Coordinates of C-alpha atoms and ligand atoms in Angstrom, one line a residue:
M29 CA 127.3 119.0 95.6
Q30 CA 125.8 120.3 99.1
I31 CA 124.3 118.7 100.9
V32 CA 122.6 118.4 103.6
I33 CA 120.5 116.2 105.8
I34 CA 116.8 117.3 107.8
G35 CA 116.5 114.6 110.8
S36 CA 117.7 113.1 112.9
G37 CA 116.2 110.0 113.9
N38 CA 116.7 106.1 112.2
V39 CA 116.7 107.0 108.9
A40 CA 119.1 110.3 109.1
Y41 CA 121.7 108.4 111.2
H42 CA 122.0 105.5 108.8
M43 CA 121.9 107.8 105.8
A44 CA 124.6 110.5 107.0
K45 CA 126.6 107.9 108.9
A46 CA 126.6 106.3 104.5
F47 CA 127.5 108.9 102.9
V48 CA 130.8 109.6 105.5
Q49 CA 131.6 106.0 105.1
N50 CA 131.9 106.5 101.6
N51 CA 133.2 109.3 101.4
I52 CA 130.3 111.9 100.6
H53 CA 131.1 115.4 101.8
L54 CA 127.8 116.6 103.7
A55 CA 127.9 120.5 104.5
Q56 CA 125.4 120.1 108.0
I57 CA 122.5 118.0 109.5
F58 CA 119.7 120.2 110.7
G59 CA 116.8 119.3 112.8
R60 CA 115.2 120.1 116.2
N61 CA 116.5 117.5 117.8
E62 CA 120.3 119.0 120.1
A63 CA 120.3 115.9 122.2
K64 CA 120.5 113.7 119.3
L65 CA 121.7 116.3 116.2
N66 CA 125.0 116.7 118.4
K67 CA 125.2 113.0 119.5
I68 CA 125.7 112.2 115.2
S69 CA 127.4 115.0 114.7
E70 CA 130.1 113.9 116.9
E71 CA 130.7 110.5 115.7
L72 CA 130.3 110.9 112.3
E73 CA 132.5 114.3 112.3
I74 CA 129.5 116.8 110.5
P75 CA 128.2 120.5 111.5
H76 CA 124.8 120.5 112.4
S77 CA 122.2 122.8 113.8
T78 CA 118.6 123.7 115.1
K79 CA 118.3 127.1 114.1
N80 CA 120.6 128.0 111.4
L81 CA 119.8 125.7 107.6
V82 CA 122.8 126.2 105.6
D83 CA 122.3 126.7 101.6
A84 CA 123.2 123.4 100.0
D85 CA 122.0 122.0 96.5
L86 CA 119.9 119.2 97.5
Y87 CA 118.3 118.6 101.0
I88 CA 117.6 114.9 102.2
I89 CA 114.1 115.1 104.8
C90 CA 114.7 112.1 106.8
V91 CA 111.3 112.9 109.2
S92 CA 108.8 111.3 110.3
D93 CA 105.8 110.8 107.2
N94 CA 103.5 113.0 109.1
S95 CA 106.2 116.3 109.7
V96 CA 107.4 115.6 106.3
E97 CA 105.4 118.9 105.0
A98 CA 105.2 121.0 107.2
V99 CA 109.2 120.7 107.5
S100 CA 109.9 121.0 104.1
K101 CA 108.7 124.6 104.1
I102 CA 111.7 125.9 106.2
I103 CA 113.8 125.2 102.9
V104 CA 112.2 128.9 101.1
K105 CA 115.2 129.2 98.6
K106 CA 115.1 127.6 95.1
D107 CA 117.0 126.6 92.7
C108 CA 117.9 124.1 94.5
L109 CA 116.7 119.9 94.8
V110 CA 115.2 118.8 97.9
T111 CA 113.8 115.0 98.1
H112 CA 112.1 112.8 101.6
T113 CA 112.3 109.5 101.6
S114 CA 108.9 108.6 102.6
G115 CA 108.3 104.7 101.6
S116 CA 104.4 106.1 100.4
L117 CA 104.4 109.9 100.6
P118 CA 103.8 112.1 97.2
K119 CA 107.0 113.9 95.6
D120 CA 104.5 116.8 96.1
I121 CA 104.3 116.9 99.8
L122 CA 107.1 119.0 99.5
A123 CA 105.5 122.3 99.8
G124 CA 108.2 125.0 98.5
E125 CA 109.3 126.2 94.7
Y126 CA 112.3 124.2 94.6
R127 CA 112.2 121.3 93.0
K128 CA 110.5 118.1 94.2
S129 CA 112.2 114.6 94.5
S130 CA 112.1 110.4 96.2
L131 CA 114.8 108.7 97.4
Y132 CA 113.4 106.1 98.8
P133 CA 116.0 103.2 100.8
L134 CA 114.1 99.7 101.3
Q135 CA 115.2 99.1 104.7
T136 CA 113.9 98.7 107.9
F137 CA 116.8 101.1 109.5
S138 CA 117.1 101.5 113.5
K139 CA 120.0 103.9 115.6
S140 CA 121.2 101.0 117.4
K141 CA 121.3 98.7 114.4
E142 CA 124.8 98.9 111.7
L143 CA 123.8 97.8 108.8
D144 CA 125.5 97.9 105.1
Y145 CA 124.6 99.6 103.4
A146 CA 126.0 98.7 99.9
N147 CA 122.7 95.7 99.3
I148 CA 120.1 98.2 99.9
P149 CA 117.5 98.8 97.7
F150 CA 116.9 102.3 96.5
F151 CA 113.9 103.9 94.5
V152 CA 114.2 107.4 93.0
E153 CA 111.5 109.4 91.8
A154 CA 112.1 113.5 90.0
E155 CA 110.5 116.6 88.0
N156 CA 113.6 115.7 85.5
N157 CA 116.2 113.8 84.4
E158 CA 119.2 115.8 85.2
D159 CA 117.7 116.3 89.2
K160 CA 117.3 111.3 88.4
K161 CA 120.4 111.2 87.8
T162 CA 121.9 113.3 90.1
L163 CA 120.0 110.9 92.8
M164 CA 120.9 108.5 91.1
D165 CA 124.9 108.8 90.7
L166 CA 124.5 109.9 94.5
A167 CA 122.7 107.0 96.2
S168 CA 124.8 104.7 93.4
K169 CA 127.7 105.9 95.5
I170 CA 126.9 103.7 99.2
S171 CA 124.8 101.3 96.7
S172 CA 124.7 99.0 93.8
K173 CA 120.8 98.5 94.0
V174 CA 119.1 101.8 93.3
M175 CA 116.4 101.7 91.0
E176 CA 113.6 104.8 89.6
S177 CA 110.2 104.7 90.4
T178 CA 106.5 105.7 90.0
H179 CA 104.6 107.2 93.3
E180 CA 102.3 104.1 92.5
K181 CA 105.2 101.7 91.6
R182 CA 106.2 102.9 95.8
K183 CA 103.2 103.0 97.5
Y184 CA 103.3 99.1 96.3
I185 CA 106.7 99.1 97.5
H186 CA 106.6 100.1 101.0
L187 CA 103.0 98.4 101.7
T188 CA 105.0 95.1 100.4
A189 CA 107.6 95.9 103.3
V190 CA 105.1 96.5 106.2
F191 CA 103.2 92.6 105.8
A192 CA 107.5 91.8 105.2
C193 CA 109.3 92.6 108.2
N194 CA 107.0 95.6 109.9
F195 CA 104.1 92.6 110.5
V196 CA 106.8 89.6 110.2
N197 CA 108.6 91.4 113.2
H198 CA 104.8 92.2 115.4
L199 CA 104.7 88.2 115.6
F200 CA 108.2 88.3 117.1
S201 CA 107.7 90.6 119.5
R202 CA 103.9 88.7 120.1
A203 CA 106.0 85.2 120.2
K204 CA 108.9 86.7 122.2
E205 CA 105.1 87.2 125.4
I206 CA 104.2 83.8 124.7
S207 CA 107.7 82.6 125.2
D208 CA 108.9 85.8 128.7
A209 CA 105.2 83.7 130.0
Q210 CA 106.5 80.8 130.5
E211 CA 109.7 81.8 131.0
I212 CA 111.6 80.6 127.3
P213 CA 114.7 81.6 126.5
F214 CA 114.0 83.6 123.0
D215 CA 117.6 82.1 122.5
Y216 CA 115.4 78.9 121.7
F217 CA 113.1 80.4 118.6
L218 CA 117.0 82.3 116.7
P219 CA 117.5 79.3 115.0
L220 CA 113.6 78.9 113.7
I221 CA 113.8 82.1 112.7
D222 CA 117.0 82.6 111.2
E223 CA 116.7 79.0 108.4
T224 CA 112.8 80.2 108.1
V225 CA 114.3 83.2 106.7
Q226 CA 116.8 81.8 104.9
K227 CA 114.8 79.1 103.2
I228 CA 112.7 82.1 101.7
H229 CA 116.0 83.3 99.7
E230 CA 115.3 79.8 97.9
I231 CA 111.4 78.1 97.9
E232 CA 108.5 80.2 97.5
P233 CA 106.7 81.5 100.5
K234 CA 103.5 80.0 100.2
A235 CA 105.6 76.9 98.7
A236 CA 107.1 76.9 102.6
Q237 CA 105.3 77.2 105.2
T238 CA 104.7 74.2 107.4
G239 CA 102.5 74.3 110.7
P240 CA 98.9 73.8 111.6
A241 CA 97.1 75.7 109.9
V242 CA 99.0 74.7 106.8
R243 CA 98.0 70.2 107.7
N244 CA 94.4 71.6 109.3
D245 CA 95.0 69.9 112.1
K246 CA 91.8 71.3 113.8
R247 CA 92.8 69.6 117.4
I248 CA 95.9 71.0 117.8
L249 CA 94.4 74.6 116.2
E250 CA 92.0 75.0 119.3
L251 CA 93.9 73.9 122.2
H252 CA 96.7 76.8 120.8
E253 CA 92.9 78.8 120.4
Q254 CA 92.7 77.7 125.2
L255 CA 96.3 78.7 125.8
L256 CA 95.4 82.5 124.2
K257 CA 94.2 85.4 124.9
D258 CA 93.5 89.5 123.2
E259 CA 95.5 90.5 120.7
S260 CA 97.5 87.5 120.3
L261 CA 94.1 85.0 120.0
E262 CA 92.8 87.5 117.6
I263 CA 96.1 87.5 115.9
Y264 CA 96.0 83.7 115.9
K265 CA 92.7 83.3 114.4
T266 CA 92.8 85.4 112.4
M267 CA 96.6 84.1 110.7
N268 CA 94.8 80.9 110.3
H269 CA 92.0 81.9 108.2
S270 CA 94.3 84.0 106.3
I271 CA 96.8 80.5 105.2
Q272 CA 93.9 78.5 105.0
K273 CA 92.2 80.2 102.2
M274 CA 95.1 80.4 101.1
Y275 CA 95.5 76.9 99.9
E276 CA 92.5 76.2 100.0
L277 CA 91.6 74.1 103.3
Ligands
NAP310 N1 113.2 103.6 109.6 C1 112.4 103.6 108.7 O1 113.2 101.5 108.6 C2 112.5 104.1 107.0 C3 112.2 102.8 106.3 C4 112.4 103.7 105.0 C5 111.9 104.9 105.2 N2 112.0 105.2 106.3 C6 111.5 107.3 105.6 O2 111.8 107.6 106.8 C7 111.4 108.9 107.1 C8 112.0 109.6 108.8 O3 112.2 107.8 109.0 P1 112.3 107.7 110.3 O4 112.7 105.9 110.7 O5 113.8 107.6 110.8 O6 112.0 108.2 111.6 P2 112.2 108.3 113.5 O7 113.7 108.1 113.4 O8 111.6 108.4 114.1 O9 112.8 110.0 113.1 C9 111.4 111.4 112.7 C10 112.4 112.5 113.0 O10 111.1 113.3 112.6 C11 111.9 113.9 113.3 N3 110.4 114.9 113.2 C12 109.3 114.3 113.4 N4 109.0 116.2 112.9 C13 109.2 116.6 113.3 C14 109.0 117.9 113.0 N5 107.4 118.9 113.1 N6 110.0 119.3 112.4 C15 111.1 118.9 112.6 N7 111.9 117.9 113.2 C16 110.7 116.2 113.2 C17 112.0 114.2 114.5 O11 112.8 114.6 115.8 P3 113.0 114.3 117.0 O12 113.9 113.0 117.5 O13 112.7 115.5 117.5 O14 111.8 113.7 117.8 C18 113.1 112.6 113.8 O15 114.6 113.1 114.3 C19 110.0 109.0 107.1 O16 109.5 109.7 105.7 C20 109.9 106.8 106.8 O17 108.9 106.9 106.6 C21 111.7 105.2 107.3

């Protein structure tokens, strides 16, 4: 099967790397950014282009959600399967006359961070069973966790991921702002962060909650509010409100 990856961002890079590491041939990596494509192409030894999209059986579109529809129009071939990697877009956002599908990897991808692909859950949707099988077989070569999904379910999987990953990471950024401003090394907090994440492998998140809000320690909450301003203060109040609502305090 001839496979082309479209895009040169985080997902395109890691998807291409996972395929190459598992001896899956890639016919091309295609995109608009010559410099980024060139770097990926050199590292992974895959042909690349910004102009001539090669003929393929499967095109995997890994571009920003806002551009998936526009980019999908560059594939004029009809007898092929096209997929995108977005968590929230429907497969029908793909605008050509080819067969449409979705292949969503539930992980956070950054180019500079190595990943173990074998445990990444992949969610597959397609128009027919044959295409579903093609994508599931392909994803199964790089991961042991490949599942069918629906757009309805995938939207909620993505939404959960935003809370569980993107928001949590933003809180790490805000936490680092606070520690940096006081010249407290952020390294001090890494064992705490690691334990917070490890703990929920064994205990329900709701049972694992600690801190002044769940203890309803009003004096400490007020003291903390006096130390904060702007967005961090708003986040602090919103989080405490949410915690106290959940525990009916
Ligand atoms: N990152 C994650 O953790 C993650 C996880 C699961 C799924 N996804 C999904 O995977 C897809 C790609 O995400 P990403 O994180 O890889 O994004 P990204 O790192 O921001 O890369 C986006 C890519 O899209 C290209 N692009 C944007 N607009 C374009 C256009 N009009 N024409 C051609 N190329 C265009 C960019 O080109 P330039 O380099 O020239 O800007 C870049 O190569 C998205 O649908 C996202 O929702 C992401």
